[in-house]
Amino acid sequence: MVHEPPVVPEPRTVPRATLPSRTGLLVFQPLKRRHCAECRRGPLPLLVLEDGVPRCLDCTDLAHLVFLPSGDTALTRRSREESVLSAVVVRFNRRKSRYERQGVLVEEAALARAEQRCLADAEARRRRRVRDARRRSAQDARFTQAFAAEIRRLFPGCPADRARAIAAHAAERGSGRVGRSAAGRALTEGAVTSAVVASVRHLDTPYDRLLMSGVPRHEARRRIAAAVETVLRGWTEAGLGSAG
C-alpha cells in the first residue's frame, strides 16, 4: 500500500487511524515532489487532497494563511480560536506508519492577536511571581526576626548580630535546615537550641578541622561537646546574672 497522501486514489485506502482527529481542514506536507492537479505548479511544499488529487493552497483558497509550527500549545489553541479559517498540517512518518501533526495554518491577524494574548499572560505570570517573591521575602524576614528573638530569649548572652545570623542561616528557604522544619516553624525550644548548637559547633570549636583531618563525625562531636556546652552555659548564665 502506498501511504503518501498525494498519490492515494481514494480516501478509503488511507487507514483512518493514521490520521489526526479531524477538527477542521487537513493540509499535507508531501514527502515526494508533487504538482497541483489544477494549476500544474510545483513542487508543492503544502497541498490539499481534493477528489483524491493534490491541489495547491492558492487553488484551494488557503494561500493567505500562515504556518504556525507545533510546539506552543497555548499559542496554537488561541490562534485557532482567533482564526475564522484554519487547517491542521500533517506529514507522513514512514518509520511509524502514521501521520503526525506539524502545525497549523491560521490567519495572520489571528496569529498576531494570539501572540498578544500569550504575551499578556506571560506578563501577568511574571508580575505574580514578583508579588509572590515579595510576599515570601516579607514572611521570611518576619520569621527570621522571630527566630532571632527566641534565640535571645533562650540564650540572653548570645550577641544580637550572632542571633540574627543563626536565625537567617537556619531559616533559609529551601535549605532543609532546622528552621524550615515543622518544629522550627513553630519555634520550639528544641529546634531553636539545635540551630544555636550547630552554629557554636562550627564557629566556636575545632569541629570542622577535626572533620577535615579525618576524625569520624560522632567522635568529633564527642571531642568538642564540652566546648559547646561552655559557650551555651555562658550565653545562658549571662542572662541569669543580669536578671539577678
CSV table of C-alpha atoms in Angstrom, one decimal, residues 81-235:
chain,number,residue,atom,x,y,z
A,81,GLU,CA,-9.7,30.4,18.3
A,82,GLU,CA,-9.0,33.8,16.7
A,83,SER,CA,-8.9,32.5,13.2
A,84,VAL,CA,-12.1,32.1,11.2
A,85,LEU,CA,-10.4,29.7,8.8
A,86,SER,CA,-7.6,27.3,9.8
A,87,ALA,CA,-6.1,24.0,8.9
A,88,VAL,CA,-4.1,21.2,10.5
A,89,VAL,CA,-0.8,20.4,8.7
A,90,VAL,CA,0.4,16.8,8.8
A,91,ARG,CA,3.2,14.8,7.4
A,92,PHE,CA,3.5,11.0,7.0
A,93,ASN,CA,6.1,9.3,9.1
A,94,ARG,CA,7.2,6.2,7.2
A,95,ARG,CA,9.1,4.7,10.2
A,96,LYS,CA,6.0,4.9,12.4
A,97,SER,CA,3.5,4.4,9.6
A,98,ARG,CA,1.3,7.3,10.6
A,99,TYR,CA,0.6,10.9,10.0
A,100,GLU,CA,1.9,13.4,12.5
A,101,ARG,CA,0.9,17.0,13.2
A,102,GLN,CA,3.4,19.6,12.1
A,103,GLY,CA,1.5,22.7,12.9
A,104,VAL,CA,-1.5,24.7,11.8
A,105,LEU,CA,-2.3,27.2,9.1
A,106,VAL,CA,-4.1,30.3,10.5
A,107,GLU,CA,-4.9,33.8,9.5
A,108,GLU,CA,-2.0,36.2,10.0
A,109,ALA,CA,-4.1,38.7,12.0
A,110,ALA,CA,-5.4,35.9,14.2
A,111,LEU,CA,-1.8,34.8,14.9
A,112,ALA,CA,-0.9,38.3,15.9
A,113,ARG,CA,-3.8,38.5,18.3
A,114,ALA,CA,-3.0,35.2,19.8
A,115,GLU,CA,0.6,36.2,20.4
A,116,GLN,CA,-0.6,39.4,22.2
A,117,ARG,CA,-2.8,37.2,24.4
A,118,CYS,CA,0.1,34.9,25.2
A,119,LEU,CA,2.4,37.9,25.9
A,120,ALA,CA,-0.2,39.4,28.3
A,121,ASP,CA,-0.5,36.1,30.1
A,122,ALA,CA,3.3,35.8,30.4
A,123,GLU,CA,3.5,39.4,31.8
A,124,ALA,CA,0.7,38.5,34.3
A,125,ARG,CA,2.6,35.4,35.4
A,126,ARG,CA,5.8,37.5,35.7
A,127,ARG,CA,4.0,40.0,37.9
A,128,ARG,CA,2.5,37.3,40.0
A,129,ARG,CA,6.0,35.7,40.5
A,130,VAL,CA,7.3,39.1,41.6
A,131,ARG,CA,4.4,39.6,44.0
A,132,ASP,CA,4.9,36.1,45.4
A,133,ALA,CA,8.6,36.6,45.8
A,134,ARG,CA,8.0,39.8,47.7
A,135,ARG,CA,5.4,38.1,49.9
A,136,ARG,CA,7.8,35.2,50.7
A,137,SER,CA,10.6,37.6,51.4
A,138,ALA,CA,8.5,39.5,53.9
A,139,GLN,CA,7.3,36.3,55.5
A,140,ASP,CA,10.9,35.1,55.7
A,141,ALA,CA,12.0,38.4,57.3
A,142,ARG,CA,9.3,38.2,59.9
A,143,PHE,CA,10.1,34.6,60.7
A,144,THR,CA,13.9,35.2,60.9
A,145,GLN,CA,13.2,38.1,63.3
A,146,ALA,CA,11.0,35.9,65.5
A,147,PHE,CA,13.6,33.1,65.4
A,148,ALA,CA,16.4,35.5,66.5
A,149,ALA,CA,14.2,36.9,69.3
A,150,GLU,CA,13.6,33.3,70.5
A,151,ILE,CA,17.4,32.6,70.5
A,152,ARG,CA,17.9,35.8,72.6
A,153,ARG,CA,15.2,34.7,75.0
A,154,LEU,CA,16.7,31.2,75.5
A,155,PHE,CA,20.3,32.5,75.3
A,156,PRO,CA,20.3,36.1,76.5
A,157,GLY,CA,24.1,36.3,76.4
A,158,CYS,CA,24.2,35.5,72.6
A,159,PRO,CA,25.2,38.7,70.8
A,160,ALA,CA,22.3,40.2,68.8
A,161,ASP,CA,24.1,40.0,65.5
A,162,ARG,CA,25.1,36.4,66.1
A,163,ALA,CA,21.5,35.5,66.9
A,164,ARG,CA,20.3,37.2,63.7
A,165,ALA,CA,23.0,35.3,61.7
A,166,ILE,CA,22.0,31.9,63.3
A,167,ALA,CA,18.3,32.6,62.6
A,168,ALA,CA,18.9,33.6,59.0
A,169,HIS,CA,21.0,30.5,58.3
A,170,ALA,CA,18.6,28.1,60.0
A,171,ALA,CA,15.5,29.6,58.3
A,172,GLU,CA,16.8,29.9,54.7
A,173,ARG,CA,14.1,28.9,52.4
A,174,GLY,CA,14.8,25.6,50.6
A,175,SER,CA,17.8,24.7,52.7
A,176,GLY,CA,16.1,21.9,54.6
A,177,ARG,CA,17.7,23.2,57.8
A,178,VAL,CA,16.0,23.0,61.2
A,179,GLY,CA,14.4,26.4,60.8
A,180,ARG,CA,12.4,25.1,57.9
A,181,SER,CA,11.1,22.0,59.8
A,182,ALA,CA,7.7,21.9,61.4
A,183,ALA,CA,9.4,22.3,64.8
A,184,GLY,CA,11.4,25.2,63.6
A,185,ARG,CA,8.5,27.0,62.1
A,186,ALA,CA,6.7,26.5,65.5
A,187,LEU,CA,9.8,28.0,67.3
A,188,THR,CA,10.0,25.1,69.6
A,189,GLU,CA,12.8,25.2,72.2
A,190,GLY,CA,14.4,22.1,70.8
A,191,ALA,CA,14.6,23.4,67.2
A,192,VAL,CA,15.9,26.8,68.3
A,193,THR,CA,18.5,25.2,70.5
A,194,SER,CA,19.6,22.8,67.7
A,195,ALA,CA,20.2,25.8,65.4
A,196,VAL,CA,22.3,27.5,68.1
A,197,VAL,CA,24.3,24.3,68.9
A,198,ALA,CA,25.1,23.8,65.2
A,199,SER,CA,26.4,27.4,64.9
A,200,VAL,CA,28.5,27.1,68.0
A,201,ARG,CA,29.9,23.7,66.9
A,202,HIS,CA,31.1,25.1,63.5
A,203,LEU,CA,32.2,28.6,64.6
A,204,ASP,CA,33.4,28.3,68.2
A,205,THR,CA,35.1,24.9,68.3
A,206,PRO,CA,37.7,23.0,66.1
A,207,TYR,CA,34.9,20.7,64.9
A,208,ASP,CA,35.4,21.5,61.2
A,209,ARG,CA,39.1,21.0,61.4
A,210,LEU,CA,38.6,17.6,63.1
A,211,LEU,CA,36.3,16.5,60.3
A,212,MET,CA,38.9,17.7,57.6
A,213,SER,CA,41.6,15.7,59.4
A,214,GLY,CA,39.6,12.5,59.1
A,215,VAL,CA,38.1,12.2,62.5
A,216,PRO,CA,34.6,10.5,62.3
A,217,ARG,CA,31.7,12.8,62.8
A,218,HIS,CA,30.5,11.2,66.1
A,219,GLU,CA,34.0,11.2,67.5
A,220,ALA,CA,34.5,14.8,66.5
A,221,ARG,CA,31.2,15.8,68.2
A,222,ARG,CA,32.3,13.9,71.4
A,223,ARG,CA,35.6,15.8,71.5
A,224,ILE,CA,34.0,19.3,71.2
A,225,ALA,CA,30.9,18.6,73.3
A,226,ALA,CA,32.4,20.3,76.4
A,227,ALA,CA,33.4,23.4,74.4
A,228,VAL,CA,29.9,23.7,73.0
A,229,GLU,CA,28.4,23.3,76.5
A,230,THR,CA,30.7,26.0,77.8
A,231,VAL,CA,29.6,28.5,75.2
A,232,LEU,CA,25.9,27.7,75.7
A,233,ARG,CA,26.3,28.0,79.5
A,234,GLY,CA,28.0,31.3,79.2
A,235,TRP,CA,25.2,32.7,77.0
